[in-house]
Amino acid sequence: MAHIGDAHQAENQGEAAGEQEQQRAERDPVQEMEPEGFEVHLRATSLPLPSVAFDSQSGQGRRALLTSGDPQGGTLPEQVGIYPELRGKTAIVTGGNTGIGEAVARRLGAQGANVTVIGSRHPAEAERVAEEIRAAGGSALAVAADLTRLSEGERMARETIDRFGQVDILVNSAGGFYAFRRVVDTDEDEWDRVIDVNLKSAFVSARSVLPDMLERSWGRIILISSEAGRMPVAFTAAHYAASKAGLLGFARHLAREVAPNGVTVNVTAPATTFSQRVRGLLTPEAEQRMLGVTPIGRIAEVDDQVGAVLFLASDDASYITGATIDVAGGKVML
């Protein structure tokens, strides 16, 4: 049987619990999560989020800092910068004169990075991209280099370091192939040329920038592969698929080699993307076939391929290495 003293004790405990609950309700939930000495500027209010529009052709949006109004009509104590912040970093983009590489180079410049734009067969196009990055307020250098030769890759790295002091980010977007050809119709020279342009160039580029990255214990290497390196797809060829699949193996092994030195190596694998060249190759019938196997329901534009690359180049991706991100609209799910 319960005693009167027990009833008084329960009543007192209930009153104490009620007081504690009221105190918790009155406390700032954000303040409760703050470590000692930490000041929170952005609290859980109805502040509008800033929006950023970026045009890869004009390069507009570079280093823009936005200020959002708070509900009282003032401004936030600090400005909100465009993500990711890459000021002070230097990036080399091979194949930066066209297509996905050009879109990546422009966006890196817009995020504040120094950019070396590499063109091999079309150096004037690389210079055009670099000039447009500079015109938008960025810092860029154009270098013509044949990245099937190690001496040319080393010169690429040396000219970048001479200009900007270091190499932090390598985006290897150089590549391509020359014809939709069956293996039985492919000669040895064409096979070697496609393997060199897509796979050997990645080795040459990485080999050339790694000494600087390893010395400073920081680096990001991002290789642009293809859905063709992940699975058989239409409108490609075996030599191209083999070279792009080779990038996946190269990236994984290199990632294990250099991870202890603060360098990450990752891959993006785009689906067919509407670069200027691809638009000229695809027939309306081919486009409809591709749409039929793409869950998102459209073919990628070059800007669709940029976000994954920028993320992998950022500090936020420091614990990711040896990974492949399929930027394929749902066509590839591995």
Coordinates of C-alpha atoms in Angstrom, one line a residue:
M1 CA 0.0 0.0 0.0
A2 CA 1.3 3.5 -0.9
H3 CA 2.3 5.8 2.0
I4 CA 1.4 9.4 2.3
G5 CA 5.1 10.3 2.1
D6 CA 5.3 8.6 -1.2
A7 CA 2.5 10.7 -2.5
H8 CA 4.1 13.9 -1.4
Q9 CA 7.4 12.8 -3.0
A10 CA 5.7 12.0 -6.3
E11 CA 3.9 15.4 -6.3
N12 CA 7.2 17.2 -5.7
Q13 CA 8.9 15.2 -8.5
G14 CA 6.0 16.1 -10.9
E15 CA 6.4 19.8 -10.0
A16 CA 10.2 19.7 -10.6
A17 CA 9.7 17.9 -14.0
G18 CA 7.2 20.6 -15.0
E19 CA 9.6 23.4 -14.1
Q20 CA 12.4 21.7 -16.1
E21 CA 10.1 21.3 -19.1
Q22 CA 9.2 25.0 -19.0
Q23 CA 12.9 25.9 -18.8
R24 CA 13.7 23.7 -21.8
A25 CA 10.9 25.3 -23.8
E26 CA 12.2 28.8 -23.0
R27 CA 15.7 28.0 -24.1
D28 CA 17.0 28.7 -27.6
P29 CA 17.1 25.3 -29.3
V30 CA 20.0 26.5 -31.5
Q31 CA 21.9 27.8 -28.5
E32 CA 21.5 24.4 -26.9
M33 CA 23.4 22.8 -29.7
E34 CA 26.3 25.3 -29.7
P35 CA 29.6 24.2 -28.3
E36 CA 31.1 26.6 -25.7
G37 CA 32.5 29.8 -27.3
F38 CA 30.7 29.2 -30.6
E39 CA 28.5 32.0 -32.0
V40 CA 25.7 31.1 -34.4
H41 CA 24.9 33.8 -36.9
L42 CA 22.2 31.9 -38.9
R43 CA 19.4 30.6 -36.7
A44 CA 16.5 28.4 -37.5
T45 CA 14.2 31.1 -38.6
S46 CA 12.2 31.8 -41.8
L47 CA 15.1 33.5 -43.5
P48 CA 14.8 33.2 -47.3
L49 CA 17.6 31.2 -48.9
P50 CA 19.8 33.1 -51.4
S51 CA 19.5 31.8 -55.0
V52 CA 22.4 31.8 -57.4
A53 CA 22.1 31.7 -61.1
F54 CA 25.2 30.8 -63.1
D55 CA 25.6 31.1 -66.9
S56 CA 28.4 28.9 -68.2
Q57 CA 28.6 30.9 -71.4
S58 CA 29.0 34.3 -69.9
G59 CA 30.7 33.2 -66.7
Q60 CA 28.4 35.5 -64.7
G61 CA 28.1 34.7 -61.1
R62 CA 31.8 34.6 -60.3
R63 CA 32.6 35.2 -56.6
A64 CA 29.2 36.8 -56.1
L65 CA 28.3 37.3 -52.5
L66 CA 24.7 37.5 -51.6
T67 CA 23.0 39.1 -48.6
S68 CA 19.5 38.0 -47.6
G69 CA 17.2 40.1 -45.5
D70 CA 16.1 38.9 -42.2
P71 CA 12.4 39.0 -41.0
Q72 CA 13.1 42.3 -39.2
G73 CA 14.1 44.0 -42.4
G74 CA 17.9 44.1 -41.7
T75 CA 20.6 41.9 -43.2
L76 CA 22.4 38.9 -42.0
P77 CA 25.6 39.6 -40.0
E78 CA 27.7 37.8 -42.7
Q79 CA 27.4 37.5 -46.4
V80 CA 26.6 34.1 -47.9
G81 CA 29.1 33.0 -50.6
I82 CA 28.6 30.8 -53.6
Y83 CA 29.3 27.1 -53.0
P84 CA 31.9 25.7 -53.3
E85 CA 34.5 28.4 -52.4
L86 CA 37.6 27.7 -54.4
R87 CA 39.5 31.0 -54.1
G88 CA 43.2 30.4 -53.7
K89 CA 43.0 27.0 -55.5
T90 CA 44.5 26.4 -58.9
A91 CA 42.9 23.9 -61.3
I92 CA 44.1 22.4 -64.6
V93 CA 41.3 21.3 -67.0
T94 CA 42.4 19.2 -69.9
G95 CA 40.0 19.3 -72.8
G96 CA 38.9 22.6 -71.3
N97 CA 38.5 24.2 -74.8
T98 CA 35.2 22.5 -75.5
G99 CA 32.2 20.5 -74.2
I100 CA 32.1 19.3 -70.6
G101 CA 35.7 20.5 -70.0
E102 CA 34.8 24.0 -71.1
A103 CA 31.8 24.2 -68.8
V104 CA 33.9 22.9 -65.9
A105 CA 36.7 25.4 -66.6
R106 CA 34.3 28.3 -66.7
R107 CA 32.6 27.3 -63.5
L108 CA 35.9 26.7 -61.6
G109 CA 36.8 30.3 -62.6
A110 CA 33.5 31.5 -61.4
Q111 CA 34.1 29.9 -58.0
G112 CA 37.4 31.8 -57.7
A113 CA 39.9 29.2 -58.8
N114 CA 42.8 30.0 -61.0
V115 CA 42.3 27.9 -64.1
T116 CA 44.7 26.5 -66.7
V117 CA 42.7 25.6 -69.8
I118 CA 44.4 22.9 -71.9
G119 CA 43.8 22.4 -75.6
S120 CA 45.8 20.2 -77.8
R121 CA 44.5 20.3 -81.4
H122 CA 42.7 23.5 -80.9
P123 CA 44.9 25.9 -78.9
A124 CA 43.0 29.0 -80.1
E125 CA 39.8 27.6 -78.6
A126 CA 41.6 27.1 -75.2
E127 CA 42.8 30.7 -75.4
R128 CA 39.2 31.9 -76.1
V129 CA 37.9 30.1 -73.0
A130 CA 40.7 31.5 -70.9
E131 CA 40.1 35.0 -72.2
E132 CA 36.4 34.8 -71.4
I133 CA 37.1 33.6 -67.9
R134 CA 39.4 36.6 -67.4
A135 CA 36.8 38.9 -68.9
A136 CA 34.3 37.7 -66.3
G137 CA 36.8 38.6 -63.6
G138 CA 38.6 35.3 -63.2
S139 CA 42.2 34.2 -63.5
A140 CA 43.0 31.9 -66.3
L141 CA 45.9 30.6 -68.5
A142 CA 45.7 28.7 -71.8
V143 CA 48.3 26.1 -72.6
A144 CA 48.6 23.9 -75.7
A145 CA 49.8 20.5 -74.9
D146 CA 49.8 17.0 -76.4
L147 CA 49.0 14.9 -73.4
T148 CA 49.9 11.6 -75.0
R149 CA 53.5 12.6 -74.3
L150 CA 54.8 12.9 -70.7
S151 CA 57.2 15.7 -71.6
E152 CA 54.2 17.8 -72.7
G153 CA 52.3 17.0 -69.5
E154 CA 55.3 18.1 -67.4
R155 CA 55.5 21.3 -69.3
M156 CA 51.7 21.9 -68.7
A157 CA 52.3 21.5 -64.9
R158 CA 55.4 23.6 -65.0
E159 CA 53.8 26.5 -66.8
T160 CA 50.8 26.4 -64.4
I161 CA 53.1 26.4 -61.3
D162 CA 55.2 29.2 -62.8
R163 CA 52.0 31.3 -63.2
F164 CA 49.9 30.4 -60.2
G165 CA 52.4 28.8 -57.7
Q166 CA 50.8 25.4 -57.4
V167 CA 48.4 22.8 -58.7
D168 CA 45.5 21.8 -56.5
I169 CA 42.9 20.3 -58.8
L170 CA 43.2 18.3 -62.0
V171 CA 40.1 17.7 -64.1
N172 CA 40.9 15.3 -66.9
S173 CA 38.3 15.9 -69.6
A174 CA 40.4 15.3 -72.7
G175 CA 39.2 12.5 -74.9
G176 CA 36.8 11.3 -77.6
F177 CA 36.8 9.0 -80.5
Y178 CA 36.6 9.4 -84.3
A179 CA 34.0 7.0 -85.6
F180 CA 31.3 4.5 -84.6
R181 CA 33.2 1.5 -85.8
R182 CA 33.0 -2.2 -85.1
V183 CA 36.0 -4.0 -83.8
V184 CA 36.3 -6.0 -87.0
D185 CA 36.5 -2.7 -88.9
T186 CA 39.0 -1.0 -86.5
D187 CA 42.7 -0.9 -87.4
E188 CA 45.6 -0.9 -84.9
D189 CA 46.4 2.8 -85.4
E190 CA 42.9 3.9 -84.6
W191 CA 42.7 1.7 -81.5
D192 CA 46.0 3.1 -80.2
R193 CA 45.0 6.6 -80.9
V194 CA 41.7 6.3 -79.0
I195 CA 43.4 4.6 -76.0
D196 CA 46.1 7.3 -76.0
V197 CA 43.7 10.2 -76.1
N198 CA 41.4 8.9 -73.4
L199 CA 43.5 6.7 -71.1
K200 CA 47.1 7.5 -71.6
S201 CA 46.4 11.3 -71.4
A202 CA 44.9 10.7 -67.9
F203 CA 48.1 8.9 -66.8
V204 CA 50.3 11.7 -68.3
S205 CA 48.2 14.5 -66.7
A206 CA 48.1 12.8 -63.2
R207 CA 51.8 11.9 -63.3
S208 CA 52.7 15.4 -64.2
V209 CA 50.8 17.2 -61.4
L210 CA 51.3 14.6 -58.6
P211 CA 54.8 15.7 -57.5
D212 CA 53.4 19.1 -56.5
M213 CA 50.3 17.7 -54.9
L214 CA 52.2 15.1 -52.9
E215 CA 54.7 17.6 -51.7
R216 CA 52.0 19.8 -50.3
S217 CA 49.8 16.9 -49.0
W218 CA 46.7 18.2 -50.8
G219 CA 45.2 17.5 -54.2
R220 CA 42.0 16.6 -56.1
I221 CA 42.1 14.5 -59.3
I222 CA 38.8 14.1 -61.1
L223 CA 38.7 11.9 -64.3
I224 CA 35.8 12.3 -66.7
S225 CA 34.9 8.8 -67.9
S226 CA 31.6 7.8 -69.6
E227 CA 28.6 5.6 -69.2
A228 CA 30.3 3.5 -71.9
G229 CA 32.9 2.6 -69.4
R230 CA 30.2 1.3 -67.0
M231 CA 28.0 -0.8 -69.4
P232 CA 27.4 -1.4 -73.1
V233 CA 25.6 1.6 -74.7
A234 CA 24.5 2.5 -78.2
F235 CA 26.3 5.0 -80.4
T236 CA 29.8 4.3 -79.2
A237 CA 32.6 1.9 -80.0
A238 CA 34.7 -0.8 -78.3
H239 CA 38.0 1.2 -78.2
Y240 CA 36.3 4.2 -76.6
A241 CA 34.5 2.0 -74.0
A242 CA 37.7 0.1 -73.2
S243 CA 39.5 3.4 -72.6
K244 CA 36.8 4.8 -70.4
A245 CA 36.5 1.6 -68.4
G246 CA 40.3 1.8 -68.0
L247 CA 39.9 5.2 -66.3
L248 CA 37.9 3.5 -63.6
G249 CA 40.6 1.0 -62.8
F250 CA 43.3 3.6 -63.0
A251 CA 41.5 5.9 -60.6
R252 CA 40.9 3.2 -58.0
H253 CA 44.5 2.1 -57.9
L254 CA 45.9 5.6 -58.0
A255 CA 43.5 6.6 -55.2
R256 CA 44.9 3.9 -52.9
E257 CA 48.5 5.0 -53.7
V258 CA 48.1 8.7 -52.9
A259 CA 45.3 8.7 -50.2
P260 CA 47.9 8.7 -47.3
N261 CA 49.3 11.9 -48.8
G262 CA 46.0 13.9 -48.8
V263 CA 45.3 13.5 -52.5
T264 CA 41.9 12.1 -53.6
V265 CA 41.2 10.6 -57.0
N266 CA 37.6 10.2 -58.3
V267 CA 35.6 9.7 -61.5
T268 CA 32.4 11.1 -63.0
A269 CA 30.7 9.0 -65.7
P270 CA 28.5 11.2 -67.8
A271 CA 25.8 9.8 -70.1
T272 CA 25.5 11.3 -73.6
T273 CA 25.7 15.0 -73.1
F274 CA 24.7 17.7 -75.6
S275 CA 28.0 19.3 -76.4
Q276 CA 28.3 21.1 -79.6
R277 CA 30.0 18.1 -81.2
V278 CA 27.3 15.6 -80.0
R279 CA 24.5 17.8 -81.3
G280 CA 26.0 17.5 -84.7
L281 CA 26.3 13.7 -84.5
L282 CA 22.9 12.7 -83.1
T283 CA 20.0 12.1 -85.4
P284 CA 16.5 12.8 -84.2
E285 CA 15.9 9.0 -84.2
A286 CA 19.0 8.4 -82.0
E287 CA 17.9 11.2 -79.6
Q288 CA 14.4 9.6 -79.2
R289 CA 16.0 6.2 -78.5
M290 CA 18.2 7.8 -75.8
L291 CA 15.2 9.6 -74.2
G292 CA 13.4 6.2 -74.0
V293 CA 16.0 4.8 -71.7
T294 CA 16.7 7.9 -69.6
P295 CA 14.4 7.9 -66.5
I296 CA 14.8 11.7 -66.0
G297 CA 13.4 12.1 -69.5
R298 CA 15.9 14.4 -71.1
I299 CA 19.5 14.3 -72.5
A300 CA 22.1 16.0 -70.3
E301 CA 23.4 19.5 -71.1
V302 CA 27.1 20.3 -70.4
D303 CA 26.1 22.2 -67.2
D304 CA 24.5 19.1 -65.8
Q305 CA 28.0 17.5 -65.6
V306 CA 29.6 20.4 -63.7
G307 CA 28.2 20.0 -60.2
A308 CA 29.6 16.6 -59.4
V309 CA 33.1 17.7 -60.5
L310 CA 33.0 20.8 -58.4
F311 CA 31.9 18.8 -55.3
L312 CA 34.7 16.3 -55.8
A313 CA 37.1 19.2 -56.1
S314 CA 36.0 20.8 -52.8
D315 CA 37.0 20.3 -49.2
D316 CA 33.6 18.7 -48.6
A317 CA 34.7 15.7 -50.6
S318 CA 37.9 15.1 -48.5
Y319 CA 36.7 11.6 -47.4
I320 CA 35.7 10.4 -50.8
T321 CA 38.3 8.7 -53.0
G322 CA 38.3 5.9 -55.6
A323 CA 34.6 6.6 -56.2
T324 CA 32.6 6.9 -59.5
I325 CA 29.6 9.2 -59.7
D326 CA 27.2 8.4 -62.6
V327 CA 25.8 11.6 -63.9
A328 CA 23.5 9.8 -66.3
G329 CA 19.9 10.8 -65.6
G330 CA 19.2 7.4 -64.1
K331 CA 20.4 5.4 -67.1
V332 CA 23.2 3.8 -65.0
M333 CA 22.4 2.6 -61.5
L334 CA 25.3 0.6 -60.1

